[in-house]
PDB file of C-alpha atoms in Angstrom:
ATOM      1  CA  UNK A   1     100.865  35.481 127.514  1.00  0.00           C
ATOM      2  CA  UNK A   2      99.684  36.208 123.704  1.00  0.00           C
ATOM      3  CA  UNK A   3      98.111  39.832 125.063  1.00  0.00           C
ATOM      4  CA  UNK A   4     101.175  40.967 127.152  1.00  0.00           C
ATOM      5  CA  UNK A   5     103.555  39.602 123.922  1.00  0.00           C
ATOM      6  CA  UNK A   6     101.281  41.886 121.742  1.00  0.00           C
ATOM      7  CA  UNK A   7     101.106  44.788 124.769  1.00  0.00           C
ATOM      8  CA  UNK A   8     104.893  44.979 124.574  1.00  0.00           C
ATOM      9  CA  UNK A   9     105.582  44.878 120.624  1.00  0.00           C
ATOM     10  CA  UNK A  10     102.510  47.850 120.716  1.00  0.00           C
ATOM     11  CA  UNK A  11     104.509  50.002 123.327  1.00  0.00           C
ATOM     12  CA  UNK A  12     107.881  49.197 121.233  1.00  0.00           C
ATOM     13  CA  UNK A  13     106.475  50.560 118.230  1.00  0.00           C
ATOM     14  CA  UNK A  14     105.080  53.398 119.947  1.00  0.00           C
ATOM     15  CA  UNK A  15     108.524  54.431 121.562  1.00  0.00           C
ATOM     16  CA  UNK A  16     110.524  53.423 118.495  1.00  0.00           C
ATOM     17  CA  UNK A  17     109.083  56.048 116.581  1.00  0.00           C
ATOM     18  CA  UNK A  18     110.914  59.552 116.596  1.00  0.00           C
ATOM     19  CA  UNK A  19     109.406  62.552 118.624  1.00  0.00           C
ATOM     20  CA  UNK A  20     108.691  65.383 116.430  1.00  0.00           C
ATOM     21  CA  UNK A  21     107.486  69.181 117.531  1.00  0.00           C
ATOM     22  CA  UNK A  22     105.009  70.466 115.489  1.00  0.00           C
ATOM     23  CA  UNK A  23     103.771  73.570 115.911  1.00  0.00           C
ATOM     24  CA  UNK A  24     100.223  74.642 113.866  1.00  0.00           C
ATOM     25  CA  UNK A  25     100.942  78.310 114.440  1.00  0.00           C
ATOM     26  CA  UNK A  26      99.310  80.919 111.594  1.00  0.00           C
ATOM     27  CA  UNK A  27      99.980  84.705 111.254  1.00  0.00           C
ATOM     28  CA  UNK A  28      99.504  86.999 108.948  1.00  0.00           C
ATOM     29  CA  UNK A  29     100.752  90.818 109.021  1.00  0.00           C
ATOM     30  CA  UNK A  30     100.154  93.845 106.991  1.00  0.00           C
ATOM     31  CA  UNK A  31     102.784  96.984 106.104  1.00  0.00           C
ATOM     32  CA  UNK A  32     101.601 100.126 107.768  1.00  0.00           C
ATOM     33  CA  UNK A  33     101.606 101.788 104.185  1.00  0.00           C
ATOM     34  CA  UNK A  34      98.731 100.962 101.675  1.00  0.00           C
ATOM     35  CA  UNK A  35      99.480 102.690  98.107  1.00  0.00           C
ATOM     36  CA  UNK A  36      97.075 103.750  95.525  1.00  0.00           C
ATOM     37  CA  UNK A  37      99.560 103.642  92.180  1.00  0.00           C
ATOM     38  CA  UNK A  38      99.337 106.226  89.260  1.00  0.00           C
ATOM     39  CA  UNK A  39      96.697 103.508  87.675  1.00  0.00           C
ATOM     40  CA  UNK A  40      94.638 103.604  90.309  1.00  0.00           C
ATOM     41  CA  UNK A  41      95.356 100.312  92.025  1.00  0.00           C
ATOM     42  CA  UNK A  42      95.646 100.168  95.506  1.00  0.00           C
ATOM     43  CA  UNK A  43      98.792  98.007  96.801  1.00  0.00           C
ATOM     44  CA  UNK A  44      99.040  96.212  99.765  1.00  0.00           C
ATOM     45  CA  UNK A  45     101.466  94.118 101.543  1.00  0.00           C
ATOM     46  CA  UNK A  46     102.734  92.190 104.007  1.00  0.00           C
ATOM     47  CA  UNK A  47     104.061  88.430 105.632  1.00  0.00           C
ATOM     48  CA  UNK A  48     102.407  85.229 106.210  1.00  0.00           C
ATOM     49  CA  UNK A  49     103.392  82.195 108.227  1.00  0.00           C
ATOM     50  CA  UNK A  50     100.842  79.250 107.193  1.00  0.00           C
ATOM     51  CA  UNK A  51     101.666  75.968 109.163  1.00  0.00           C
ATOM     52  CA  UNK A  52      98.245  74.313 108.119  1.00  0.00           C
ATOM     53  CA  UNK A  53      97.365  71.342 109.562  1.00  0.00           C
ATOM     54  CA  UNK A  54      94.835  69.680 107.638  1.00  0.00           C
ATOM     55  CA  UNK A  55      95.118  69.265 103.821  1.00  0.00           C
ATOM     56  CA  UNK A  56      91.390  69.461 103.331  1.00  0.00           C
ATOM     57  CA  UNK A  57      90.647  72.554 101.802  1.00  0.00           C
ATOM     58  CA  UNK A  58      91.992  75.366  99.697  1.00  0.00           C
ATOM     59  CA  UNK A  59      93.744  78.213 101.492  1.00  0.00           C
ATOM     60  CA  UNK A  60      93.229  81.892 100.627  1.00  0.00           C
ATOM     61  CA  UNK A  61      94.531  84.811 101.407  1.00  0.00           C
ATOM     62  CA  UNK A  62      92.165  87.929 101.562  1.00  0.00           C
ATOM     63  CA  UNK A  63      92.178  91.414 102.680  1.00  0.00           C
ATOM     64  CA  UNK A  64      89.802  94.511 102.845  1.00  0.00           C
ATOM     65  CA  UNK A  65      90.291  98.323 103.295  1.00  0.00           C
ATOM     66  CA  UNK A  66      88.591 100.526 105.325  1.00  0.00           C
ATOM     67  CA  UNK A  67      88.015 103.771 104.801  1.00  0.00           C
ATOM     68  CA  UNK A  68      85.386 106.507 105.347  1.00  0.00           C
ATOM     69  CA  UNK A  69      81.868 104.457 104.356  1.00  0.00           C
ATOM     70  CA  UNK A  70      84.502 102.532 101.846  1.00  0.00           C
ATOM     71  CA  UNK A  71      85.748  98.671 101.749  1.00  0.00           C
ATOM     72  CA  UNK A  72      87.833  97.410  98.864  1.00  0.00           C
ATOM     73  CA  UNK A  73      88.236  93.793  99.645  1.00  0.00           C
ATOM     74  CA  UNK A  74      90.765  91.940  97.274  1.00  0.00           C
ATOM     75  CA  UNK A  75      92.969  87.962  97.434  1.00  0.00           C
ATOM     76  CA  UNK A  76      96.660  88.111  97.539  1.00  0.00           C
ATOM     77  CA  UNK A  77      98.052  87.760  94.094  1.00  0.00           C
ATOM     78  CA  UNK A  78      99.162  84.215  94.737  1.00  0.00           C
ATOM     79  CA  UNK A  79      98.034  81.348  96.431  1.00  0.00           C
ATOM     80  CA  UNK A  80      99.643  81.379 100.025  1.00  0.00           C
ATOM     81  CA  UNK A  81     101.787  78.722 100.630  1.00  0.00           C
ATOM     82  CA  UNK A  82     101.387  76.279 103.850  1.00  0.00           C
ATOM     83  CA  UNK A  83     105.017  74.927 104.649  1.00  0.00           C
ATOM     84  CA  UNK A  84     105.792  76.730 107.874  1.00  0.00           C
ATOM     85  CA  UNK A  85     108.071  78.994 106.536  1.00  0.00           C
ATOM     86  CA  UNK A  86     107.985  83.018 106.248  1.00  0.00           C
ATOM     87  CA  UNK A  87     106.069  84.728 102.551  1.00  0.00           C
ATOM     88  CA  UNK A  88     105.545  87.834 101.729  1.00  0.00           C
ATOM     89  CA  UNK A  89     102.558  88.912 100.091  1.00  0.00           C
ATOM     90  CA  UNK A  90     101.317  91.155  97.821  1.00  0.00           C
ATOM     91  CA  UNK A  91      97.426  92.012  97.050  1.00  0.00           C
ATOM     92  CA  UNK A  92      96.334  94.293  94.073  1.00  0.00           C
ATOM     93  CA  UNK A  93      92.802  95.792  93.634  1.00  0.00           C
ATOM     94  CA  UNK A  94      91.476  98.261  91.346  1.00  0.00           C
ATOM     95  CA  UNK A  95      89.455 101.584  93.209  1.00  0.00           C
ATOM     96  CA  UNK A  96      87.857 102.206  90.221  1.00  0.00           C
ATOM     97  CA  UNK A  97      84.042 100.904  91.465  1.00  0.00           C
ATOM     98  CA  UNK A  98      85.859 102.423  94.863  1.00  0.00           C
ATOM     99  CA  UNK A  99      86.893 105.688  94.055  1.00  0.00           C
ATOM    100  CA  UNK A 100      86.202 107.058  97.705  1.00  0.00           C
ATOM    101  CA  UNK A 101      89.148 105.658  98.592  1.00  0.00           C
ATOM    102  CA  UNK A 102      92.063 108.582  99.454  1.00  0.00           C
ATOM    103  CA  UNK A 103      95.440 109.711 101.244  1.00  0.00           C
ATOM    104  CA  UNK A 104      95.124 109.233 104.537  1.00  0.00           C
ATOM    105  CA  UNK A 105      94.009 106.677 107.460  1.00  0.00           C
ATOM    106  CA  UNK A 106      92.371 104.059 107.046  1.00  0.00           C
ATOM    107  CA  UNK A 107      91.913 100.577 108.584  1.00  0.00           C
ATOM    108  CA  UNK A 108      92.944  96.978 107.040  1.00  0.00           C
ATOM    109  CA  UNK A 109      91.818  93.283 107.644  1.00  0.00           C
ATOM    110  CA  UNK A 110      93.697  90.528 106.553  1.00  0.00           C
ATOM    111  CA  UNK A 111      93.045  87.127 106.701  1.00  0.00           C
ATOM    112  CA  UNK A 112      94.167  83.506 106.202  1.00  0.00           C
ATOM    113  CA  UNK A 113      91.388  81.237 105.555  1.00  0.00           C
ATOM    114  CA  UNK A 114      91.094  77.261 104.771  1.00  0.00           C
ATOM    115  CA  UNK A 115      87.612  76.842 102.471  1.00  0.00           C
ATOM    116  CA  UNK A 116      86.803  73.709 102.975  1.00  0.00           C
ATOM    117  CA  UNK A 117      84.786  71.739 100.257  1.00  0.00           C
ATOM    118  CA  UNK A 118      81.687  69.930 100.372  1.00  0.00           C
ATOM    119  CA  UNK A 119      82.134  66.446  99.550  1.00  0.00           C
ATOM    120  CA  UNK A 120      85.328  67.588  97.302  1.00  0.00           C
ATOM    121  CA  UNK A 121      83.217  68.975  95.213  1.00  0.00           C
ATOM    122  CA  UNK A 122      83.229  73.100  93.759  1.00  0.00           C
ATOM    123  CA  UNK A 123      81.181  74.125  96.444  1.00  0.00           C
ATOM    124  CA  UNK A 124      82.394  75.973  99.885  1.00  0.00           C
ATOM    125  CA  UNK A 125      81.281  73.916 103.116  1.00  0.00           C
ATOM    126  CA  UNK A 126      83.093  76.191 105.694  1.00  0.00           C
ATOM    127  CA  UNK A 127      85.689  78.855 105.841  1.00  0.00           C
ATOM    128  CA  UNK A 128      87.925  78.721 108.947  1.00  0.00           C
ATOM    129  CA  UNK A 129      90.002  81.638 109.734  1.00  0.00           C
ATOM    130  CA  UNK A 130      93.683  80.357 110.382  1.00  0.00           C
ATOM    131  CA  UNK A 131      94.976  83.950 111.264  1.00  0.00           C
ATOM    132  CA  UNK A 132      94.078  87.625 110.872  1.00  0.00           C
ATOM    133  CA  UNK A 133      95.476  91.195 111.485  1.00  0.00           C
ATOM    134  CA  UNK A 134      93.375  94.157 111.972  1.00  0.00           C
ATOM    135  CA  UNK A 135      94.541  97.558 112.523  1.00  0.00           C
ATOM    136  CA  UNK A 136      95.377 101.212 111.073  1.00  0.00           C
ATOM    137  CA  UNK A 137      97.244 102.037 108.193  1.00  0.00           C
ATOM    138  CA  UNK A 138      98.501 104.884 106.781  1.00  0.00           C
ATOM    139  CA  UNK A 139      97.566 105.576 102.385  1.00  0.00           C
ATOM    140  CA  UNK A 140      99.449 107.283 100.323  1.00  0.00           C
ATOM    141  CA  UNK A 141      97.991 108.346  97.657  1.00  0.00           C
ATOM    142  CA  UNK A 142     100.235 108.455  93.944  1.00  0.00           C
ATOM    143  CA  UNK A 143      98.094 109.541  91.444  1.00  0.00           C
TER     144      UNK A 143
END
């Protein structure tokens, strides 16, 4: 009598409790224009949805262009945001150890990635990629 008394409270609390939909979907996208400004930094930009479902590590946001026997890899100028909701981005690197870089096509990465610590500590355990976009984009060169 005790187990079916405690089977029944267990299925009451179960049903009592609100259905939610959550959805753990990532993207990331990049503009189809890169820009290399008067200064010489290169500009890139784009949106990111971050819906991330596990508070256990640091998420980044890093891209890389392509182009020629060139890669400029650079983080987004802030620290992406996981709350479901649309950001844009911006990322900012300087070609001047890069200065292959040009007008014209070129390819870009970007990625959203979760580093997960060791132990808490300092030190990167894993990195997870949460979402990416790969494909051609177009520079225009200002300088």
């Amino acid at each position: 009598m005790a187990l079916s008394a405690f089977s029944a409270l267990a299925a009451a609390a179960v049903f009592a409790t609100p259905a939610t939909a959550t959805s753990y979907t990532n993207t990331i996208s990049v503009q189809p224009y890169v820009h290399i400004t008067p200064d010489g930094t290169i500009t890139l930009s784009g949106t990111y949805v971050c819906n991330d479902p596990s508070p256990a590590g640091a998420v980044q946001l890093m891209t890389v262009v392509v182009q020629d026997s060139v890669r400029l890899g650079s983080n987004a100028d802030e620290e992406p945001v996981c709350d479901g909701a649309v950001h844009e981005w911006d990322s900012h690197a300087r070609i001047a150890w890069t200065p292959g870089l040009h007008a014209g096509e070129a390819g870009v990465e970007a990625r959203l990635q979760r580093v997960n610590r060791a132990g808490g500590g300092i030190m990167p355990k894993s990195i997870d990629t949460l979402a990416e976009d790969v494909h051609g984009v177009e520079v225009v060169d200002h300088r």
